[in-house]
Coordinates of C-alpha atoms and ligand atoms in Angstrom, one line a residue:
M1107 CA 0.2 -27.8 -37.1
H1108 CA 1.0 -24.9 -34.8
T1109 CA 0.9 -25.6 -31.2
R1110 CA 0.0 -23.3 -28.3
R1111 CA 3.6 -23.5 -27.3
D1112 CA 4.8 -22.4 -30.8
F1113 CA 2.4 -19.4 -30.5
I1114 CA 3.7 -18.5 -27.0
Q1115 CA 7.3 -18.9 -28.1
K1116 CA 6.7 -16.7 -31.1
L1117 CA 4.8 -14.1 -29.0
T1118 CA 7.5 -14.0 -26.3
G1119 CA 10.2 -13.9 -29.1
S1120 CA 8.5 -10.9 -30.7
L1121 CA 8.2 -9.1 -27.4
I1122 CA 11.9 -9.8 -26.6
A1123 CA 12.8 -8.5 -30.1
L1124 CA 10.9 -5.3 -29.3
Q1125 CA 12.7 -5.2 -26.0
I1126 CA 9.4 -5.1 -24.1
S1127 CA 8.9 -7.2 -21.0
P1128 CA 6.2 -9.9 -21.5
A1129 CA 5.0 -9.3 -17.9
L1130 CA 4.5 -5.6 -18.5
V1131 CA 2.6 -6.1 -21.7
T1132 CA 0.3 -8.8 -20.5
A1133 CA -0.4 -6.8 -17.4
G1134 CA -2.1 -4.1 -19.3
C1135 CA -4.0 -6.1 -22.0
N1136 CA -6.9 -8.5 -22.1
N1137 CA -6.9 -11.8 -24.0
I1138 CA -3.1 -12.3 -24.2
I1139 CA -1.9 -15.7 -23.2
V1140 CA 0.4 -15.6 -20.2
P1141 CA 3.3 -18.0 -20.7
Y1142 CA 3.3 -20.9 -18.3
D1143 CA 6.3 -20.6 -15.9
G1144 CA 5.3 -23.2 -13.3
P1145 CA 7.1 -26.4 -12.6
L1146 CA 7.7 -28.8 -15.5
L1147 CA 7.4 -32.6 -15.2
R1148 CA 10.4 -34.2 -17.0
V1149 CA 9.3 -37.5 -18.4
A1150 CA 11.2 -40.6 -19.8
I1151 CA 9.3 -43.3 -21.7
I1152 CA 10.2 -46.9 -21.5
G1153 CA 8.8 -48.9 -24.4
L1154 CA 8.9 -47.0 -27.7
G1155 CA 6.1 -48.9 -29.4
S1156 CA 2.8 -47.8 -30.9
Y1157 CA 1.3 -46.3 -27.7
G1158 CA 4.6 -44.9 -26.5
T1159 CA 4.7 -43.0 -29.8
R1160 CA 1.2 -41.7 -29.4
V1161 CA 2.0 -40.4 -25.9
A1162 CA 5.3 -38.8 -27.1
E1163 CA 3.4 -37.0 -29.9
A1164 CA 0.7 -35.8 -27.6
M1165 CA 3.2 -34.5 -25.1
K1166 CA 4.5 -32.0 -27.7
D1167 CA 1.4 -29.9 -26.8
C1168 CA 1.7 -30.3 -23.0
K1169 CA 2.2 -27.2 -20.9
K1170 CA 3.4 -28.9 -17.7
A1171 CA 5.1 -32.1 -19.0
K1172 CA 8.0 -32.6 -21.3
L1173 CA 9.5 -35.7 -22.9
V1174 CA 13.2 -35.6 -21.9
G1175 CA 14.4 -39.3 -21.9
V1176 CA 14.0 -42.8 -23.4
I1177 CA 14.6 -46.3 -22.4
S1178 CA 14.6 -48.9 -25.1
G1179 CA 16.3 -52.2 -26.2
T1180 CA 16.6 -50.9 -29.8
P1181 CA 19.5 -48.5 -30.4
S1182 CA 18.1 -47.3 -33.7
K1183 CA 14.8 -46.3 -32.1
I1184 CA 16.7 -44.4 -29.5
K1185 CA 18.6 -42.5 -32.2
D1186 CA 15.3 -41.7 -34.0
W1187 CA 13.6 -40.4 -30.9
Q1188 CA 16.7 -38.4 -29.9
A1189 CA 16.5 -36.6 -33.3
K1190 CA 12.7 -36.2 -33.2
Y1191 CA 12.3 -35.0 -29.6
N1192 CA 15.7 -33.4 -29.0
I1193 CA 16.6 -35.9 -26.3
P1194 CA 20.2 -35.6 -25.0
E1195 CA 22.5 -38.7 -24.9
K1196 CA 22.7 -38.6 -21.1
N1197 CA 19.0 -39.3 -20.8
C1198 CA 19.0 -42.5 -23.0
Y1199 CA 19.1 -45.9 -21.4
N1200 CA 18.5 -49.6 -22.3
Y1201 CA 16.8 -52.3 -20.4
E1202 CA 20.1 -53.4 -18.7
N1203 CA 21.3 -50.0 -17.4
F1204 CA 18.2 -48.0 -16.6
D1205 CA 18.8 -48.5 -12.8
Q1206 CA 21.3 -45.7 -13.4
L1207 CA 18.4 -43.3 -13.5
K1208 CA 19.1 -42.8 -9.9
N1209 CA 22.2 -40.7 -10.8
N1210 CA 20.2 -38.5 -13.2
P1211 CA 18.7 -35.4 -11.7
D1212 CA 17.1 -34.3 -15.0
I1213 CA 14.4 -37.0 -15.1
D1214 CA 11.4 -36.9 -12.6
V1215 CA 9.2 -39.7 -13.8
V1216 CA 9.3 -42.8 -16.0
Y1217 CA 6.2 -43.8 -18.0
V1218 CA 6.2 -47.6 -18.5
I1219 CA 4.5 -48.4 -21.9
T1220 CA 5.7 -52.0 -22.5
P1221 CA 3.7 -55.3 -22.7
N1222 CA 1.6 -55.9 -19.6
A1223 CA 3.7 -58.6 -17.9
L1224 CA 6.8 -56.4 -17.9
H1225 CA 5.2 -53.5 -16.0
K1226 CA 5.8 -55.0 -12.5
D1227 CA 9.6 -55.5 -12.7
Q1228 CA 10.1 -52.2 -14.6
V1229 CA 8.0 -50.2 -12.2
I1230 CA 9.8 -51.6 -9.2
R1231 CA 13.2 -50.9 -10.7
V1232 CA 12.2 -47.3 -11.5
A1233 CA 10.9 -46.9 -8.0
K1234 CA 14.2 -48.2 -6.6
A1235 CA 16.0 -45.7 -8.7
G1236 CA 14.1 -43.0 -6.8
K1237 CA 11.9 -41.8 -9.7
H1238 CA 8.1 -41.4 -9.8
V1239 CA 6.4 -44.0 -12.1
I1240 CA 3.4 -44.0 -14.5
S1241 CA 2.4 -47.5 -15.6
E1242 CA 0.2 -48.2 -18.5
K1243 CA -3.0 -50.3 -17.9
P1244 CA -3.3 -52.9 -16.8
M1245 CA -0.9 -52.0 -14.0
S1246 CA 0.2 -55.6 -13.8
I1247 CA -1.3 -59.0 -14.7
N1248 CA -2.7 -59.9 -11.2
A1249 CA -3.5 -58.2 -7.9
K1250 CA -0.6 -59.8 -6.1
D1251 CA 1.9 -58.2 -8.4
G1252 CA 0.0 -54.9 -8.3
Q1253 CA 0.2 -54.9 -4.5
E1254 CA 4.0 -55.5 -4.7
M1255 CA 4.3 -52.5 -7.0
I1256 CA 2.4 -50.3 -4.7
D1257 CA 4.5 -51.4 -1.7
A1258 CA 7.8 -50.8 -3.6
C1259 CA 6.7 -47.3 -4.6
K1260 CA 5.6 -46.5 -1.0
K1261 CA 9.0 -47.8 0.3
A1262 CA 10.9 -45.6 -2.2
H1263 CA 8.6 -42.6 -1.4
V1264 CA 7.7 -42.2 -5.1
K1265 CA 4.3 -41.7 -6.7
L1266 CA 2.7 -44.5 -8.7
L1267 CA 0.1 -43.5 -11.3
V1268 CA -1.6 -45.5 -14.0
G1269 CA -2.4 -44.3 -17.6
Y1270 CA -6.2 -44.1 -17.1
R1271 CA -6.7 -41.4 -19.8
M1272 CA -10.5 -41.5 -19.6
H1273 CA -10.4 -40.1 -16.1
F1274 CA -9.6 -36.7 -17.6
E1275 CA -11.9 -36.8 -20.6
P1276 CA -14.5 -33.9 -20.6
K1277 CA -17.7 -35.8 -21.7
T1278 CA -16.9 -38.6 -19.2
L1279 CA -16.4 -36.0 -16.5
E1280 CA -19.6 -34.3 -17.3
I1281 CA -21.6 -37.5 -16.8
I1282 CA -19.8 -38.1 -13.6
R1283 CA -20.7 -34.6 -12.5
M1284 CA -24.4 -35.1 -13.4
R1285 CA -24.5 -38.4 -11.5
K1286 CA -22.9 -36.8 -8.5
V1287 CA -25.3 -33.9 -8.2
G1288 CA -28.3 -36.2 -8.7
E1289 CA -29.3 -35.2 -12.2
L1290 CA -29.7 -38.9 -13.2
G1291 CA -31.4 -39.8 -9.9
K1292 CA -30.5 -43.1 -8.2
V1293 CA -28.3 -45.1 -10.6
L1294 CA -29.6 -48.6 -11.3
F1295 CA -27.8 -50.0 -14.3
F1296 CA -24.6 -49.7 -16.3
Q1297 CA -23.7 -51.4 -19.6
G1298 CA -20.1 -51.5 -20.9
L1299 CA -19.3 -53.0 -24.2
C1300 CA -15.6 -53.1 -25.1
G1301 CA -14.0 -54.9 -27.9
F1302 CA -12.3 -55.0 -31.3
T1303 CA -11.3 -57.7 -33.8
I1304 CA -7.6 -58.4 -33.1
G1305 CA -5.3 -59.1 -36.0
D1306 CA -1.8 -60.7 -36.1
P1307 CA -2.0 -63.9 -34.0
T1308 CA 1.7 -63.7 -33.2
Q1309 CA 1.6 -60.3 -31.4
W1310 CA 2.4 -60.1 -27.7
R1311 CA -1.3 -59.4 -26.8
L1312 CA -2.1 -63.0 -27.7
N1313 CA 0.9 -64.4 -25.8
K1314 CA -0.1 -65.1 -22.2
Q1315 CA 3.5 -64.8 -20.9
L1316 CA 3.5 -61.2 -22.0
S1317 CA -0.1 -60.2 -21.9
G1318 CA -1.3 -62.0 -18.7
G1319 CA -4.5 -62.9 -20.4
G1320 CA -6.6 -61.9 -23.4
S1321 CA -9.2 -59.2 -24.2
M1322 CA -10.0 -58.7 -20.5
M1323 CA -6.5 -57.4 -19.7
D1324 CA -6.4 -55.2 -22.7
I1325 CA -9.9 -53.8 -23.4
G1326 CA -12.3 -55.4 -20.9
I1327 CA -10.5 -53.4 -18.2
Y1328 CA -12.2 -50.2 -19.7
A1329 CA -15.7 -51.7 -18.9
I1330 CA -14.5 -52.7 -15.4
N1331 CA -13.0 -49.3 -14.7
G1332 CA -15.9 -47.5 -16.4
A1333 CA -18.6 -49.3 -14.4
R1334 CA -16.8 -48.1 -11.3
Y1335 CA -16.5 -44.4 -12.3
M1336 CA -19.9 -44.2 -14.0
I1337 CA -21.8 -45.8 -11.0
G1338 CA -19.5 -44.2 -8.5
E1339 CA -19.2 -47.3 -6.3
D1340 CA -17.0 -50.5 -6.3
P1341 CA -18.8 -53.8 -7.1
I1342 CA -19.4 -56.3 -4.3
W1343 CA -19.9 -59.4 -6.5
V1344 CA -19.1 -60.6 -10.0
T1345 CA -20.3 -63.4 -12.3
A1346 CA -18.7 -64.2 -15.7
Q1347 CA -19.0 -66.5 -18.7
E1348 CA -16.4 -67.1 -21.4
T1349 CA -17.0 -67.9 -25.1
K1350 CA -14.1 -69.2 -27.2
N1351 CA -14.9 -69.7 -30.9
N1352 CA -11.3 -69.7 -32.1
P1353 CA -9.1 -71.8 -29.8
E1354 CA -6.3 -71.8 -32.4
K1355 CA -5.9 -68.1 -32.1
F1356 CA -6.9 -67.7 -28.5
K1357 CA -4.8 -70.3 -26.7
E1358 CA -5.2 -71.5 -23.1
G1359 CA -5.3 -68.6 -20.7
V1360 CA -5.9 -66.0 -23.5
D1361 CA -9.6 -65.1 -23.3
E1362 CA -11.4 -64.2 -26.6
T1363 CA -14.8 -63.1 -25.2
I1364 CA -16.1 -62.8 -21.7
Q1365 CA -19.5 -61.4 -20.5
F1366 CA -19.5 -60.3 -16.9
Q1367 CA -22.0 -58.9 -14.4
F1368 CA -21.5 -56.8 -11.3
G1369 CA -23.6 -56.1 -8.2
F1370 CA -23.0 -52.7 -6.4
P1371 CA -23.7 -51.9 -2.7
G1372 CA -26.4 -49.3 -3.6
G1373 CA -28.4 -51.9 -5.6
A1374 CA -27.2 -51.1 -9.1
V1375 CA -26.1 -53.9 -11.5
A1376 CA -23.8 -53.8 -14.5
S1377 CA -23.7 -56.0 -17.6
C1378 CA -20.4 -55.9 -19.6
L1379 CA -18.8 -57.5 -22.6
S1380 CA -15.1 -57.8 -23.4
T1381 CA -14.0 -59.3 -26.7
Y1382 CA -11.2 -59.6 -29.2
S1383 CA -13.6 -60.9 -31.9
M1384 CA -16.1 -58.1 -32.6
N1385 CA -15.8 -54.5 -33.9
N1386 CA -18.2 -51.6 -33.1
L1387 CA -18.1 -52.3 -29.4
D1388 CA -17.1 -49.2 -27.6
R1389 CA -20.2 -48.1 -25.7
F1390 CA -21.2 -47.1 -22.2
F1391 CA -24.8 -46.7 -21.0
L1392 CA -25.8 -45.5 -17.6
N1393 CA -29.4 -45.5 -16.4
G1394 CA -30.8 -43.8 -13.4
E1395 CA -34.3 -43.2 -12.0
K1396 CA -34.3 -39.6 -13.4
G1397 CA -32.3 -40.0 -16.6
Y1398 CA -29.7 -41.8 -18.7
A1399 CA -26.3 -41.1 -20.2
E1400 CA -24.7 -42.8 -23.2
L1401 CA -21.2 -42.6 -24.6
Y1402 CA -20.6 -44.1 -28.1
P1403 CA -17.7 -44.2 -28.7
S1404 CA -16.8 -44.3 -25.1
T1405 CA -13.1 -45.0 -24.6
G1406 CA -11.4 -44.8 -28.0
Y1407 CA -9.0 -42.0 -28.7
G1408 CA -11.8 -39.8 -29.7
P1409 CA -13.7 -37.7 -30.4
I1410 CA -15.8 -39.3 -27.7
Q1411 CA -19.5 -38.8 -28.4
G1412 CA -22.5 -38.9 -26.1
R1413 CA -25.8 -37.8 -25.0
T1414 CA -27.9 -37.8 -21.9
S1415 CA -31.6 -37.5 -21.2
K1416 CA -31.0 -33.8 -21.2
G1417 CA -29.4 -33.7 -24.7
E1418 CA -26.2 -34.0 -26.7
L1419 CA -22.9 -33.7 -24.8
T1420 CA -21.0 -30.8 -26.3
Q1421 CA -17.8 -30.6 -24.4
P1422 CA -14.9 -30.1 -26.8
H1423 CA -12.6 -33.0 -28.0
V1424 CA -9.2 -32.9 -26.3
T1425 CA -6.2 -35.1 -27.1
H1426 CA -6.5 -37.5 -24.2
Q1427 CA -2.8 -38.1 -23.6
T1428 CA -2.0 -34.4 -23.7
V1429 CA -4.5 -33.6 -21.0
Q1430 CA -3.6 -36.8 -19.0
M1431 CA 0.1 -35.8 -18.9
D1432 CA -0.6 -32.2 -17.9
E1433 CA -2.9 -33.4 -15.2
M1434 CA -0.4 -36.0 -14.0
A1435 CA 2.2 -33.3 -13.8
G1436 CA -0.2 -31.4 -11.5
I1437 CA -0.7 -34.5 -9.4
I1438 CA 3.0 -35.3 -9.1
L1439 CA 4.4 -31.8 -8.8
E1440 CA 1.6 -30.0 -7.0
G1441 CA -0.3 -32.7 -5.2
K1442 CA -3.4 -32.0 -7.3
Q1443 CA -6.4 -34.4 -6.7
P1444 CA -8.1 -35.7 -9.8
V1445 CA -11.9 -36.2 -9.9
V1446 CA -11.4 -39.9 -10.5
P1447 CA -8.2 -41.3 -8.9
V1448 CA -5.4 -42.6 -11.2
D1449 CA -3.1 -44.0 -8.5
G1450 CA -1.9 -47.5 -7.8
E1451 CA -4.7 -48.3 -5.4
E1452 CA -7.3 -47.4 -8.0
A1453 CA -5.6 -49.8 -10.5
L1454 CA -5.3 -52.5 -7.9
K1455 CA -9.1 -52.6 -7.6
D1456 CA -9.4 -53.3 -11.3
L1457 CA -6.7 -56.1 -11.0
K1458 CA -8.7 -57.7 -8.0
I1459 CA -11.8 -57.6 -10.2
I1460 CA -9.9 -59.2 -13.2
D1461 CA -8.7 -62.0 -10.9
A1462 CA -12.3 -62.5 -9.7
I1463 CA -13.6 -62.5 -13.2
Y1464 CA -11.2 -65.3 -14.2
E1465 CA -12.1 -67.2 -11.1
A1466 CA -15.8 -66.8 -11.9
V1467 CA -15.2 -68.1 -15.4
K1468 CA -13.3 -71.1 -14.1
T1469 CA -15.7 -72.0 -11.3
G1470 CA -19.0 -70.8 -12.8
K1471 CA -19.8 -69.3 -9.4
K1472 CA -20.6 -65.8 -8.2
V1473 CA -17.5 -64.4 -6.6
D1474 CA -17.7 -61.9 -3.7
L1475 CA -15.4 -58.8 -4.0
K1476 CA -13.8 -56.9 -1.1
L1477 CA -12.0 -54.0 -2.7
Ligands
NAD1211 P1 3.6 -52.2 -28.8 O1 3.8 -53.7 -29.1 O2 3.2 -51.3 -29.9 O3 4.8 -51.6 -28.0 C1 5.5 -52.3 -27.0 C2 6.9 -51.8 -26.8 O4 7.5 -52.6 -25.8 C3 7.7 -52.0 -28.1 O5 8.5 -50.8 -28.3 C4 8.6 -53.2 -27.8 O6 9.8 -53.1 -28.5 C5 8.8 -53.0 -26.3 N1 9.1 -54.3 -25.6 C6 10.0 -54.4 -24.7 N2 10.2 -55.7 -24.3 C7 9.4 -56.4 -25.1 C8 9.1 -57.8 -25.1 N3 9.7 -58.7 -24.4 N4 8.2 -58.2 -26.0 C9 7.5 -57.3 -26.8 N5 7.8 -56.0 -26.8 C10 8.7 -55.5 -25.9 O7 2.4 -52.2 -27.6 P2 1.5 -51.0 -27.2 O8 0.3 -51.0 -28.0 O9 2.3 -49.7 -27.3 O10 1.2 -51.4 -25.7 C11 2.1 -51.2 -24.6 C12 1.3 -51.0 -23.3 O11 0.5 -49.8 -23.5 C13 0.4 -52.1 -22.9 O12 0.4 -52.3 -21.5 C14 -1.0 -51.6 -23.4 O13 -2.0 -52.2 -22.6 C15 -0.8 -50.2 -23.1 N6 -1.7 -49.4 -24.0 C16 -2.5 -48.4 -23.4 C17 -3.4 -47.7 -24.2 C18 -4.2 -46.6 -23.6 O14 -5.1 -46.1 -24.3 N7 -4.1 -46.3 -22.3 C19 -3.4 -47.9 -25.6 C20 -2.6 -48.9 -26.2 C21 -1.7 -49.6 -25.4

């Protein structure tokens, strides 16, 4: 597949071959792509697993972000990635020596894409090395750890962002726009259904030490976060109920299915489901006094599909991680403000809600939230 960058490189190459300045040619013509010559975010990835690979592939098409480094405990993976993404030896680290990033002026940010429970220590070490950090979701496995990560990044004067790719997704942003300008009227109800049937019982996602929990940490967080950006408020209370049909597979502390409900200050309510035992659950529904919006699928890798009371949503599909990384480059390098925040404070709110959901499951009581 030819990328936009390939095209630009070829175009620029041809112009150079003809000894014509690209600037002169583009100045006089319409519809010629002007090569991007702004600042480039130089990214290293820690955790070269399945999602790390997806991000690396998506970054090939980024305009403002470039994969330049790797951190991994597996030397053979480092070699593979070096060959595939043209990564120099001096930008390769392992889990023991990556504090040495502090002596590397060629890396701006480290993207942490390891199992959930490892994010905290790795983010703090990266911050101490003086580099900006992007953490995958969930930012950590509880709010206390999340707060420590925020504090460490503040102290080191580096930015902390979290991989909330849906915050840049065009159909999602269109619904948020409609809600903001009042096209849906007063919003009264949100439903978020998030789940899939998880396979291999030995994977880290089903190991509490590494995952910090079960489906809620992994997929339920999309319904939590989605309820907040769809309604445009933070919840003030939560109730929750757990169902466990397979205690062999979903051991103590690893939730299989949780239903949860939120109340919002403006009077809206939300009803959500998080599960590791059902497929076809990837749906958001927002209802207001003047109209509704539905996304189904709502948070998968796409294409996201949806409709509102005004008709089908037709915004084009984008590769989420490509747009996310270009937008994050804008946030880190140019101080750009996203429509929906993707910083540590935003992620901390989700962690506080997860803590409260687990508490509500345990006590059976309604838990008040102060976010
Ligand atoms: P994965 O198992 O495919 O990859 C995890 C990587 O971490 C592997 O390379 C593994 O070698 C490495 N690792 C380092 N220490 C490890 C340890 N002690 N135990 C196990 N692995 C260890 O997992 P993944 O699906 O890539 O998920 C990684 C993170 O990315 C998770 O936090 C997950 O929630 C997040 N994620 C986000 C999205 C998204 O859409 N934003 C999608 C998938 C995963």
